Amino acid sequence: MTRTLITGGLVVTAAEEMHADVLIEDQKIVALAATGSSTAAGWQAETVIDAHGQYVIPGGVDAHTHMELPFGGTSASDTFETGTRAAAWGGTTTIVDFAVQPMGGALREGLDAWHAKAEGNCAIDYGFHTIVADVNDAVLKEMELLTASGESTSFKLFMAYPGVFYSDDGRILRAMQTAAHTGALIMMHAENGPAIDVLVAQALAAGHTEPRYHGEVRRELLEAEATHRAIKLAQVAGSPLYVVHVSAGSALAELAAARDQGLPVFGETCPQYLFLSTDNLAEPDFAGAKYVCSTPLRPREHQAQLWRGLRTNDLQVVSTDHCPFCFTGQKELGRGDFSKIPNGLPGVENRMDLLHQAVVEGRISRRRWVEIACATPARMFGLYPRKGTIAPGADADVVVYDPQTVQVLSASTHHMNVDYSAYEGRQVTGRVRTVLSRGTVVLDHGRWLGRAGHGQFLTRATCQYL
Ligand code: URP
Ligand code: ZN
Ligand code: ZN
Ligand code: ZN
């Protein structure tokens, strides 16, 4: 047995803050004791990590990533190896990625393909949601079996991207009805895809080919409308609903209204919607392509509404939707036609730091930081209390976080396999100092000690947030 003791830090969980020593045996946290009392209690450990002046927080849980996702004739540039390593550099110790059902194929085929990409390559633990691209009787049966086995207890459907991932309302309703009796969680990409496709064709015909038109045609109203429709469909089916990557204030208002009625609807937003805006999409010389993602970035005034939603708990989770494409050779596929720019932003390494900056600026509390980035995503996707907290019995996924060191985010220093940073030059206060994944120190004082293959696949319970 190996024992590790983390001493003197401020332990921050979603529920409380306490100056405490944390005792780890092998892969698990086994005990906490008020700072100093562990010495008196005679706790011994081979490894002692001094965390005085630091926060000791649960490792981040990023419930929305797309490593190696094929999209628009290319593939997201982070592999499971590079992407999970970058996640750990940024204080995230669990990801939940999306296995994609191939058109005309089974969910099983998608999961097998994603297991093959991830197995033996991940630096941190990982799980899979399943993207359901084609709802039919066999797929509904598969949803039931996957939920029962815990291999995938959440399923993403798309109201956007006709001809690719899109499901019509009838198919969505059937998937929701299945979720209602199995306990699975339906995750929704809520944008009216058929209407957006009309506006895309009209924009291109009018010669509007620049990246900023991506933001203009993917109208806020069409996010709000789809969000409203998804909520009503879930209500008819009697299932809970989790809306991914909420970017528009009016879509958030739909969620808030539903929650005021007592409906089990949940929302996720992402750092790009909290920190970036259509100003970035309008950057000259095609640089706006770096910021093309769906739902799109919105005008700056939406940011305050999203922060408010995080404070009022109308939004419960911040995930990254990490889906990186290099500017050179990938984003450039859309020169002369914004609709050919692969959709997605890099961010898996930046989430914990950007949200800590919001703590520094007084937008959210320290405990709320841990709640939206660690505890609630773990609960939402059936990983709690194994992940997302610091408590006896939890996996020893622990981050020692230095709240005072100032850093500048940049592609020249990040570890994501992508040639630009969406946050280039942005100064943030706070930095990850030490990271443990299941009791193993994978990162310490800027030194990488982890290895591909340390990360294990996680089976999951059904949603624990209801
Ligand atoms: O632009 C994005 N978000 N790309 C990833 C796919 C998705 O819809 O989440
Ligand atoms: Zn000390
Ligand atoms: Zn999506
Ligand atoms: Zn996504």
CSV table of C-alpha atoms and ligand atoms in Angstrom, one decimal:
chain,number,residue,atom,x,y,z
A,1,MET,CA,0.0,0.0,0.0
A,2,THR,CA,1.2,3.5,-0.9
A,3,ARG,CA,0.2,6.5,1.3
A,4,THR,CA,0.2,10.1,0.3
A,5,LEU,CA,-0.6,13.0,2.6
A,6,ILE,CA,-1.5,16.4,1.4
A,7,THR,CA,-1.0,18.9,4.2
A,8,GLY,CA,-2.0,22.4,5.1
A,9,GLY,CA,-4.1,23.4,2.2
A,10,LEU,CA,-7.6,24.9,2.1
A,11,VAL,CA,-9.8,22.0,1.0
A,12,VAL,CA,-12.6,23.3,-1.2
A,13,THR,CA,-15.5,21.2,-2.2
A,14,ALA,CA,-19.0,22.2,-3.5
A,15,ALA,CA,-20.3,21.9,0.1
A,16,GLU,CA,-17.6,23.4,2.3
A,17,GLU,CA,-14.2,24.9,2.8
A,18,MET,CA,-11.8,23.7,5.5
A,19,HIS,CA,-8.1,23.8,6.4
A,20,ALA,CA,-7.4,20.1,6.3
A,21,ASP,CA,-4.9,17.4,5.6
A,22,VAL,CA,-6.0,14.7,3.1
A,23,LEU,CA,-4.8,11.1,3.5
A,24,ILE,CA,-4.7,8.9,0.4
A,25,GLU,CA,-4.1,5.2,0.3
A,26,ASP,CA,-3.3,3.8,-3.1
A,27,GLN,CA,-6.1,5.1,-5.4
A,28,LYS,CA,-8.5,6.4,-2.8
A,29,ILE,CA,-9.0,9.3,-0.4
A,30,VAL,CA,-9.3,7.6,3.0
A,31,ALA,CA,-9.5,10.4,5.6
A,32,LEU,CA,-9.5,14.2,6.2
A,33,ALA,CA,-8.4,15.8,9.4
A,34,ALA,CA,-8.1,19.4,10.6
A,35,THR,CA,-4.7,20.9,9.6
A,36,GLY,CA,-2.1,19.8,12.1
A,37,SER,CA,-4.1,17.1,13.7
A,38,SER,CA,-3.0,14.5,11.3
A,39,THR,CA,0.5,14.7,12.9
A,40,ALA,CA,-1.0,14.3,16.3
A,41,ALA,CA,-3.0,11.4,15.0
A,42,GLY,CA,0.2,9.8,13.8
A,43,TRP,CA,-0.7,9.6,10.1
A,44,GLN,CA,2.4,8.4,8.2
A,45,ALA,CA,2.9,8.6,4.5
A,46,GLU,CA,5.7,7.9,2.0
A,47,THR,CA,4.8,11.0,0.1
A,48,VAL,CA,3.9,14.3,1.7
A,49,ILE,CA,2.7,17.1,-0.4
A,50,ASP,CA,2.9,20.5,1.2
A,51,ALA,CA,-0.2,22.6,0.2
A,52,HIS,CA,0.2,25.5,2.6
A,53,GLY,CA,-1.2,28.6,0.9
A,54,GLN,CA,-2.9,26.5,-1.8
A,55,TYR,CA,-6.4,25.2,-2.5
A,56,VAL,CA,-6.9,21.5,-2.5
A,57,ILE,CA,-9.8,20.8,-4.9
A,58,PRO,CA,-11.3,17.7,-6.6
A,59,GLY,CA,-10.0,17.2,-10.1
A,60,GLY,CA,-12.1,18.9,-12.7
A,61,VAL,CA,-14.8,16.8,-14.5
A,62,ASP,CA,-15.2,18.0,-18.1
A,63,ALA,CA,-18.4,16.3,-19.3
A,64,HIS,CA,-18.2,17.5,-22.9
A,65,THR,CA,-15.2,16.8,-25.1
A,66,HIS,CA,-14.6,15.6,-28.6
A,67,MET,CA,-11.2,14.0,-29.0
A,68,GLU,CA,-10.4,12.8,-32.5
A,69,LEU,CA,-14.0,13.7,-33.7
A,70,PRO,CA,-14.4,13.4,-37.5
A,71,PHE,CA,-16.2,16.6,-38.6
A,72,GLY,CA,-16.5,18.4,-41.9
A,73,GLY,CA,-14.0,16.2,-43.8
A,74,THR,CA,-11.3,16.5,-41.1
A,75,SER,CA,-10.8,15.3,-37.5
A,76,ALA,CA,-10.4,17.1,-34.2
A,77,SER,CA,-6.7,17.6,-33.7
A,78,ASP,CA,-6.4,16.3,-30.1
A,79,THR,CA,-6.1,12.6,-29.8
A,80,PHE,CA,-7.1,10.9,-26.5
A,81,GLU,CA,-3.5,10.9,-25.6
A,82,THR,CA,-2.7,14.6,-26.2
A,83,GLY,CA,-6.2,15.8,-25.2
A,84,THR,CA,-6.3,14.0,-21.8
A,85,ARG,CA,-2.7,15.1,-21.0
A,86,ALA,CA,-3.7,18.7,-21.8
A,87,ALA,CA,-6.8,18.3,-19.6
A,88,ALA,CA,-4.6,17.2,-16.7
A,89,TRP,CA,-2.2,20.2,-17.2
A,90,GLY,CA,-5.3,22.3,-16.7
A,91,GLY,CA,-6.5,20.5,-13.6
A,92,THR,CA,-9.1,18.3,-15.2
A,93,THR,CA,-8.9,14.6,-14.2
A,94,THR,CA,-12.0,13.2,-15.8
A,95,ILE,CA,-13.5,13.7,-19.3
A,96,VAL,CA,-16.7,12.3,-20.7
A,97,ASP,CA,-16.4,12.2,-24.5
A,98,PHE,CA,-19.0,11.4,-27.2
A,99,ALA,CA,-19.0,8.1,-29.1
A,100,VAL,CA,-20.7,8.7,-32.4
A,101,GLN,CA,-23.2,6.2,-33.9
A,102,PRO,CA,-22.2,5.8,-37.6
A,103,MET,CA,-25.1,6.5,-40.0
A,104,GLY,CA,-27.0,3.3,-40.6
A,105,GLY,CA,-25.0,1.6,-37.9
A,106,ALA,CA,-25.5,0.6,-34.3
A,107,LEU,CA,-24.6,2.6,-31.1
A,108,ARG,CA,-22.3,-0.4,-30.4
A,109,GLU,CA,-20.2,0.3,-33.4
A,110,GLY,CA,-19.7,3.9,-32.4
A,111,LEU,CA,-18.7,2.8,-28.8
A,112,ASP,CA,-16.4,0.2,-30.1
A,113,ALA,CA,-14.7,2.7,-32.3
A,114,TRP,CA,-14.3,5.2,-29.5
A,115,HIS,CA,-13.0,2.5,-27.1
A,116,ALA,CA,-10.4,1.7,-29.7
A,117,LYS,CA,-9.3,5.3,-29.9
A,118,ALA,CA,-9.1,5.8,-26.1
A,119,GLU,CA,-8.0,2.5,-24.6
A,120,GLY,CA,-4.4,2.6,-23.5
A,121,ASN,CA,-4.0,6.2,-24.5
A,122,CYS,CA,-5.6,8.3,-21.8
A,123,ALA,CA,-3.6,10.0,-19.0
A,124,ILE,CA,-6.8,10.5,-16.9
A,125,ASP,CA,-10.0,8.6,-16.4
A,126,TYR,CA,-12.7,8.9,-19.1
A,127,GLY,CA,-16.3,7.9,-19.9
A,128,PHE,CA,-18.5,8.0,-23.0
A,129,HIS,CA,-21.8,9.6,-23.8
A,130,THR,CA,-23.3,8.3,-27.1
A,131,ILE,CA,-24.4,10.5,-30.0
A,132,VAL,CA,-27.5,9.1,-31.4
A,133,ALA,CA,-27.6,10.0,-35.1
A,134,ASP,CA,-30.4,7.6,-36.2
A,135,VAL,CA,-33.2,6.7,-33.8
A,136,ASN,CA,-34.9,3.4,-34.6
A,137,ASP,CA,-36.3,0.4,-32.7
A,138,ALA,CA,-32.9,-1.3,-32.5
A,139,VAL,CA,-31.2,1.8,-31.3
A,140,LEU,CA,-33.9,2.4,-28.6
A,141,LYS,CA,-33.2,-1.1,-27.3
A,142,GLU,CA,-29.5,-0.4,-27.3
A,143,MET,CA,-30.1,2.7,-25.3
A,144,GLU,CA,-31.8,0.6,-22.7
A,145,LEU,CA,-29.0,-2.0,-22.5
A,146,LEU,CA,-26.2,0.6,-22.4
A,147,THR,CA,-28.0,2.5,-19.6
A,148,ALA,CA,-28.5,-0.7,-17.6
A,149,SER,CA,-24.8,-1.8,-18.0
A,150,GLY,CA,-23.5,1.7,-17.2
A,151,GLU,CA,-21.4,1.9,-20.3
A,152,SER,CA,-23.2,4.9,-21.5
A,153,THR,CA,-26.1,6.4,-19.5
A,154,SER,CA,-26.5,9.7,-21.5
A,155,PHE,CA,-27.3,10.2,-25.1
A,156,LYS,CA,-26.9,13.3,-27.2
A,157,LEU,CA,-29.4,14.2,-29.9
A,158,PHE,CA,-29.2,17.0,-32.4
A,159,MET,CA,-31.9,19.4,-33.6
A,160,ALA,CA,-29.1,20.9,-35.8
A,161,TYR,CA,-27.0,19.5,-38.7
A,162,PRO,CA,-29.6,18.0,-41.1
A,163,GLY,CA,-28.1,15.1,-43.0
A,164,VAL,CA,-25.4,14.5,-40.4
A,165,PHE,CA,-26.5,14.1,-36.8
A,166,TYR,CA,-30.0,15.6,-37.1
A,167,SER,CA,-33.1,14.0,-35.5
A,168,ASP,CA,-36.7,15.3,-36.2
A,169,ASP,CA,-39.1,15.9,-33.4
A,170,GLY,CA,-40.7,12.4,-33.6
A,171,ARG,CA,-37.4,10.7,-33.3
A,172,ILE,CA,-36.4,12.9,-30.4
A,173,LEU,CA,-39.6,12.2,-28.6
A,174,ARG,CA,-39.1,8.4,-29.0
A,175,ALA,CA,-35.6,8.7,-27.5
A,176,MET,CA,-36.9,10.8,-24.7
A,177,GLN,CA,-39.7,8.2,-24.0
A,178,THR,CA,-37.0,5.5,-23.7
A,179,ALA,CA,-35.0,7.7,-21.4
A,180,ALA,CA,-38.1,8.3,-19.3
A,181,HIS,CA,-38.3,4.7,-18.3
A,182,THR,CA,-34.6,3.8,-18.2
A,183,GLY,CA,-33.3,6.8,-16.3
A,184,ALA,CA,-30.9,7.8,-19.1
A,185,LEU,CA,-30.2,11.5,-19.6
A,186,ILE,CA,-31.0,13.1,-23.0
A,187,MET,CA,-28.4,15.8,-23.9
A,188,MET,CA,-29.7,18.2,-26.6
A,189,HIS,CA,-28.0,20.3,-29.2
A,190,ALA,CA,-30.8,22.8,-29.4
A,191,GLU,CA,-30.6,24.8,-32.6
A,192,ASN,CA,-33.2,24.7,-35.4
A,193,GLY,CA,-31.0,23.1,-38.1
A,194,PRO,CA,-33.4,23.1,-41.1
A,195,ALA,CA,-34.1,26.8,-40.6
A,196,ILE,CA,-30.4,27.6,-40.2
A,197,ASP,CA,-29.5,25.7,-43.4
A,198,VAL,CA,-31.9,28.0,-45.3
A,199,LEU,CA,-30.2,31.1,-43.8
A,200,VAL,CA,-26.7,29.6,-44.6
A,201,ALA,CA,-27.7,29.1,-48.3
A,202,GLN,CA,-29.1,32.6,-48.5
A,203,ALA,CA,-26.0,34.2,-46.9
A,204,LEU,CA,-23.6,32.4,-49.2
A,205,ALA,CA,-25.8,33.3,-52.3
A,206,ALA,CA,-25.5,37.0,-51.2
A,207,GLY,CA,-21.7,36.7,-51.0
A,208,HIS,CA,-21.6,36.7,-47.2
A,209,THR,CA,-18.8,34.1,-46.8
A,210,GLU,CA,-16.7,35.5,-43.9
A,211,PRO,CA,-16.6,33.7,-40.5
A,212,ARG,CA,-18.8,36.3,-38.8
A,213,TYR,CA,-21.8,35.2,-40.9
A,214,HIS,CA,-21.6,31.9,-39.1
A,215,GLY,CA,-22.7,33.8,-36.0
A,216,GLU,CA,-25.4,35.7,-37.9
A,217,VAL,CA,-27.2,32.8,-39.6
A,218,ARG,CA,-27.2,30.7,-36.4
A,219,ARG,CA,-29.7,33.1,-35.0
A,220,GLU,CA,-30.3,33.4,-31.3
A,221,LEU,CA,-34.0,33.0,-31.9
A,222,LEU,CA,-33.4,29.6,-33.4
A,223,GLU,CA,-31.5,28.5,-30.3
A,224,ALA,CA,-34.3,29.8,-28.1
A,225,GLU,CA,-37.0,28.1,-30.2
A,226,ALA,CA,-35.2,24.8,-30.3
A,227,THR,CA,-34.6,24.9,-26.5
A,228,HIS,CA,-38.3,25.7,-26.0
A,229,ARG,CA,-39.3,22.8,-28.2
A,230,ALA,CA,-36.9,20.4,-26.6
A,231,ILE,CA,-38.3,21.3,-23.2
A,232,LYS,CA,-41.9,20.6,-24.3
A,233,LEU,CA,-40.9,17.3,-26.0
A,234,ALA,CA,-39.2,16.2,-22.7
A,235,GLN,CA,-42.3,17.3,-20.8
A,236,VAL,CA,-44.5,15.2,-23.1
A,237,ALA,CA,-42.2,12.2,-22.7
A,238,GLY,CA,-41.8,12.7,-19.0
A,239,SER,CA,-38.0,12.7,-19.2
A,240,PRO,CA,-35.3,15.0,-17.8
A,241,LEU,CA,-33.4,17.1,-20.2
A,242,TYR,CA,-29.8,18.5,-20.3
A,243,VAL,CA,-29.2,21.2,-22.9
A,244,VAL,CA,-25.6,21.4,-24.0
A,245,HIS,CA,-23.6,24.5,-24.8
A,246,VAL,CA,-26.2,27.1,-24.0
A,247,SER,CA,-25.0,30.4,-25.5
A,248,ALA,CA,-28.0,32.7,-25.8
A,249,GLY,CA,-29.6,34.6,-23.0
A,250,SER,CA,-33.1,33.9,-24.5
A,251,ALA,CA,-32.4,30.1,-24.5
A,252,LEU,CA,-31.3,30.4,-20.9
A,253,ALA,CA,-34.6,32.2,-20.2
A,254,GLU,CA,-36.5,29.1,-21.6
A,255,LEU,CA,-34.6,26.9,-19.2
A,256,ALA,CA,-35.2,29.2,-16.3
A,257,ALA,CA,-38.9,29.4,-17.0
A,258,ALA,CA,-39.1,25.6,-17.2
A,259,ARG,CA,-37.2,25.2,-14.0
A,260,ASP,CA,-39.6,27.7,-12.3
A,261,GLN,CA,-42.4,25.3,-13.3
A,262,GLY,CA,-40.4,22.5,-11.5
A,263,LEU,CA,-39.4,20.6,-14.6
A,264,PRO,CA,-36.2,18.6,-14.5
A,265,VAL,CA,-34.3,20.5,-17.1
A,266,PHE,CA,-30.6,21.4,-16.9
A,267,GLY,CA,-28.2,23.5,-18.8
A,268,GLU,CA,-24.5,23.6,-19.5
A,269,THR,CA,-22.5,26.5,-20.8
A,270,CYS,CA,-18.9,26.7,-21.9
A,271,PRO,CA,-16.0,29.1,-21.2
A,272,GLN,CA,-16.1,30.4,-24.8
A,273,TYR,CA,-19.6,31.8,-24.2
A,274,LEU,CA,-18.6,33.3,-20.9
A,275,PHE,CA,-15.4,35.0,-22.1
A,276,LEU,CA,-15.6,35.4,-25.9
A,277,SER,CA,-18.2,37.1,-28.2
A,278,THR,CA,-19.1,37.9,-31.8
A,279,ASP,CA,-16.3,40.5,-31.6
A,280,ASN,CA,-13.9,37.5,-32.0
A,281,LEU,CA,-15.8,36.0,-34.9
A,282,ALA,CA,-15.4,39.4,-36.7
A,283,GLU,CA,-11.6,39.4,-36.3
A,284,PRO,CA,-10.0,40.3,-39.7
A,285,ASP,CA,-8.0,38.1,-42.1
A,286,PHE,CA,-10.2,35.1,-41.5
A,287,ALA,CA,-9.0,34.9,-37.9
A,288,GLY,CA,-12.7,34.8,-36.9
A,289,ALA,CA,-12.6,31.2,-38.1
A,290,LYS,CA,-10.7,30.3,-34.8
A,291,TYR,CA,-14.0,31.1,-33.0
A,292,VAL,CA,-16.4,29.2,-35.1
A,293,CYS,CA,-18.4,26.7,-33.0
A,294,SER,CA,-22.1,25.8,-32.6
A,295,THR,CA,-24.0,27.1,-30.9
A,296,PRO,CA,-22.1,30.3,-32.0
A,297,LEU,CA,-20.5,33.0,-29.9
A,298,ARG,CA,-23.0,35.7,-29.1
A,299,PRO,CA,-22.8,39.5,-28.6
A,300,ARG,CA,-21.0,40.4,-25.4
A,301,GLU,CA,-24.2,41.3,-23.5
A,302,HIS,CA,-25.1,37.6,-23.3
A,303,GLN,CA,-22.2,36.9,-21.0
A,304,ALA,CA,-23.7,38.7,-18.0
A,305,GLN,CA,-26.9,36.6,-18.5
A,306,LEU,CA,-24.9,33.4,-18.5
A,307,TRP,CA,-23.0,34.4,-15.4
A,308,ARG,CA,-26.3,35.2,-13.7
A,309,GLY,CA,-27.6,31.8,-14.8
A,310,LEU,CA,-24.6,30.1,-13.1
A,311,ARG,CA,-25.3,32.0,-9.9
A,312,THR,CA,-29.0,31.2,-9.9
A,313,ASN,CA,-28.4,27.6,-10.8
A,314,ASP,CA,-30.5,27.8,-14.0
A,315,LEU,CA,-27.2,26.7,-15.5
A,316,GLN,CA,-25.6,23.9,-13.5
A,317,VAL,CA,-22.4,22.9,-15.4
A,318,VAL,CA,-19.6,24.4,-17.3
A,319,SER,CA,-18.0,22.0,-19.8
A,320,THR,CA,-15.6,22.9,-22.6
A,321,ASP,CA,-17.1,21.3,-25.7
A,322,HIS,CA,-13.4,20.9,-26.5
A,323,CYS,CA,-13.3,20.2,-30.2
A,324,PRO,CA,-10.0,21.6,-31.6
A,325,PHE,CA,-9.1,22.2,-35.2
A,326,CYS,CA,-5.9,23.8,-36.2
A,327,PHE,CA,-6.2,27.2,-37.9
A,328,THR,CA,-3.7,26.1,-40.6
A,329,GLY,CA,-5.1,23.4,-42.8
A,330,GLN,CA,-8.3,22.8,-40.8
A,331,LYS,CA,-10.2,26.0,-40.0
A,332,GLU,CA,-8.8,27.2,-43.4
A,333,LEU,CA,-11.0,24.7,-45.2
A,334,GLY,CA,-13.7,27.3,-44.8
A,335,ARG,CA,-11.9,30.2,-46.6
A,336,GLY,CA,-14.5,31.6,-49.0
A,337,ASP,CA,-17.4,29.6,-47.4
A,338,PHE,CA,-17.9,30.0,-43.6
A,339,SER,CA,-20.2,26.9,-43.6
A,340,LYS,CA,-17.1,24.7,-44.4
A,341,ILE,CA,-15.2,25.9,-41.3
A,342,PRO,CA,-15.0,22.9,-39.0
A,343,ASN,CA,-17.1,23.7,-35.8
A,344,GLY,CA,-15.4,23.7,-32.5
A,345,LEU,CA,-13.0,25.4,-30.1
A,346,PRO,CA,-10.1,24.2,-28.0
A,347,GLY,CA,-10.4,24.7,-24.3
A,348,VAL,CA,-10.0,21.5,-22.2
A,349,GLU,CA,-6.8,22.9,-20.6
A,350,ASN,CA,-8.2,26.3,-19.9
A,351,ARG,CA,-11.6,25.7,-18.1
A,352,MET,CA,-10.5,25.5,-14.5
A,353,ASP,CA,-8.2,28.6,-14.8
A,354,LEU,CA,-10.8,30.7,-16.6
A,355,LEU,CA,-13.4,29.8,-14.0
A,356,HIS,CA,-11.0,30.5,-11.2
A,357,GLN,CA,-10.5,34.0,-12.8
A,358,ALA,CA,-14.2,34.4,-12.3
A,359,VAL,CA,-13.7,33.6,-8.6
A,360,VAL,CA,-11.0,36.2,-8.4
A,361,GLU,CA,-13.3,38.8,-10.1
A,362,GLY,CA,-16.1,38.0,-7.7
A,363,ARG,CA,-18.5,36.5,-10.3
A,364,ILE,CA,-18.8,33.2,-8.5
A,365,SER,CA,-17.7,31.8,-5.1
A,366,ARG,CA,-14.9,29.3,-4.7
A,367,ARG,CA,-17.4,26.6,-3.8
A,368,ARG,CA,-19.5,27.4,-6.8
A,369,TRP,CA,-16.4,27.1,-8.9
A,370,VAL,CA,-15.9,23.5,-7.7
A,371,GLU,CA,-19.6,22.8,-8.0
A,372,ILE,CA,-20.0,23.8,-11.6
A,373,ALA,CA,-16.7,22.3,-12.8
A,374,CYS,CA,-16.3,19.2,-10.6
A,375,ALA,CA,-19.2,18.1,-8.4
A,376,THR,CA,-22.3,18.8,-10.5
A,377,PRO,CA,-20.9,17.3,-13.7
A,378,ALA,CA,-20.0,14.2,-11.7
A,379,ARG,CA,-23.5,14.0,-10.3
A,380,MET,CA,-25.2,14.8,-13.5
A,381,PHE,CA,-23.5,11.9,-15.3
A,382,GLY,CA,-23.4,9.3,-12.6
A,383,LEU,CA,-19.8,9.6,-11.3
A,384,TYR,CA,-20.4,10.9,-7.8
A,385,PRO,CA,-19.0,10.6,-5.2
A,386,ARG,CA,-16.2,8.6,-6.9
A,387,LYS,CA,-15.4,11.8,-8.8
A,388,GLY,CA,-16.1,15.5,-8.1
A,389,THR,CA,-15.4,15.7,-4.4
A,390,ILE,CA,-12.8,15.3,-1.7
A,391,ALA,CA,-14.2,12.8,0.8
A,392,PRO,CA,-13.3,9.4,2.2
A,393,GLY,CA,-14.0,6.7,-0.4
A,394,ALA,CA,-13.6,9.1,-3.4
A,395,ASP,CA,-11.0,8.4,-6.0
A,396,ALA,CA,-7.8,10.4,-5.2
A,397,ASP,CA,-8.3,12.8,-8.1
A,398,VAL,CA,-6.9,15.9,-6.4
A,399,VAL,CA,-5.6,19.2,-7.6
A,400,VAL,CA,-3.3,21.4,-5.6
A,401,TYR,CA,-4.2,24.9,-7.0
A,402,ASP,CA,-2.1,28.0,-6.5
A,403,PRO,CA,-4.6,30.8,-6.3
A,404,GLN,CA,-2.0,33.6,-6.6
A,405,THR,CA,0.4,32.9,-9.5
A,406,VAL,CA,-0.4,34.9,-12.5
A,407,GLN,CA,-0.2,33.3,-15.9
A,408,VAL,CA,-0.8,34.3,-19.5
A,409,LEU,CA,-2.7,31.8,-21.7
A,410,SER,CA,-1.0,31.2,-25.0
A,411,ALA,CA,-0.6,28.6,-27.7
A,412,SER,CA,3.1,28.9,-27.1
A,413,THR,CA,2.8,27.3,-23.7
A,414,HIS,CA,-0.4,25.2,-23.8
A,415,HIS,CA,-0.4,21.4,-24.2
A,416,MET,CA,-3.4,21.0,-26.5
A,417,ASN,CA,-2.5,19.8,-29.9
A,418,VAL,CA,-3.7,22.9,-31.7
A,419,ASP,CA,-1.9,25.8,-33.3
A,420,TYR,CA,-3.8,28.6,-31.6
A,421,SER,CA,-5.3,29.6,-28.3
A,422,ALA,CA,-8.8,31.0,-28.2
A,423,TYR,CA,-7.6,33.0,-25.2
A,424,GLU,CA,-4.2,34.1,-26.6
A,425,GLY,CA,-2.6,36.7,-24.3
A,426,ARG,CA,-5.3,36.6,-21.6
A,427,GLN,CA,-3.9,37.0,-18.1
A,428,VAL,CA,-5.4,34.9,-15.4
A,429,THR,CA,-4.6,34.7,-11.7
A,430,GLY,CA,-4.3,31.1,-10.5
A,431,ARG,CA,-2.5,28.0,-11.7
A,432,VAL,CA,-2.5,24.3,-11.3
A,433,ARG,CA,0.5,23.2,-9.2
A,434,THR,CA,0.1,19.4,-8.5
A,435,VAL,CA,-2.4,16.9,-10.0
A,436,LEU,CA,-3.2,13.4,-8.7
A,437,SER,CA,-5.2,11.0,-10.8
A,438,ARG,CA,-6.3,8.0,-8.7
A,439,GLY,CA,-3.5,8.6,-6.2
A,440,THR,CA,-0.7,9.0,-8.8
A,441,VAL,CA,1.0,12.3,-9.1
A,442,VAL,CA,0.7,13.1,-12.9
A,443,LEU,CA,1.8,16.7,-12.8
A,444,ASP,CA,3.9,18.6,-10.3
A,445,HIS,CA,5.3,22.1,-10.5
A,446,GLY,CA,5.3,22.2,-14.3
A,447,ARG,CA,6.8,18.7,-14.6
A,448,TRP,CA,4.7,16.0,-16.4
A,449,LEU,CA,4.8,12.7,-14.6
A,450,GLY,CA,1.8,11.0,-16.1
A,451,ARG,CA,1.6,8.4,-18.8
A,452,ALA,CA,-0.7,7.4,-21.6
A,453,GLY,CA,-2.7,4.4,-20.4
A,454,HIS,CA,-3.0,5.4,-16.8
A,455,GLY,CA,-6.5,6.6,-17.4
A,456,GLN,CA,-9.3,4.0,-17.1
A,457,PHE,CA,-12.7,3.8,-18.7
A,458,LEU,CA,-15.5,4.7,-16.3
A,459,THR,CA,-18.9,3.0,-16.2
A,460,ARG,CA,-21.5,5.4,-14.9
A,461,ALA,CA,-24.7,5.4,-12.8
A,462,THR,CA,-27.7,7.2,-14.2
A,463,CYS,CA,-28.2,10.9,-13.4
A,464,GLN,CA,-27.7,11.6,-9.7
A,465,TYR,CA,-28.7,15.3,-9.9
A,466,LEU,CA,-32.5,14.8,-10.0
B,1,URP,O1,-19.0,23.5,-32.6
B,1,URP,C1,-19.1,22.5,-31.9
B,1,URP,N1,-19.7,22.6,-30.7
B,1,URP,N2,-18.5,21.3,-32.2
B,1,URP,C2,-18.6,20.1,-31.6
B,1,URP,C3,-19.9,19.4,-31.9
B,1,URP,C4,-21.1,19.8,-31.1
B,1,URP,O2,-22.1,20.2,-31.6
B,1,URP,O3,-21.0,19.8,-29.8
B,2,ZN,ZN,4.0,24.5,4.4
B,3,ZN,ZN,-23.5,20.2,-30.0
B,4,ZN,ZN,-19.9,19.1,-28.5
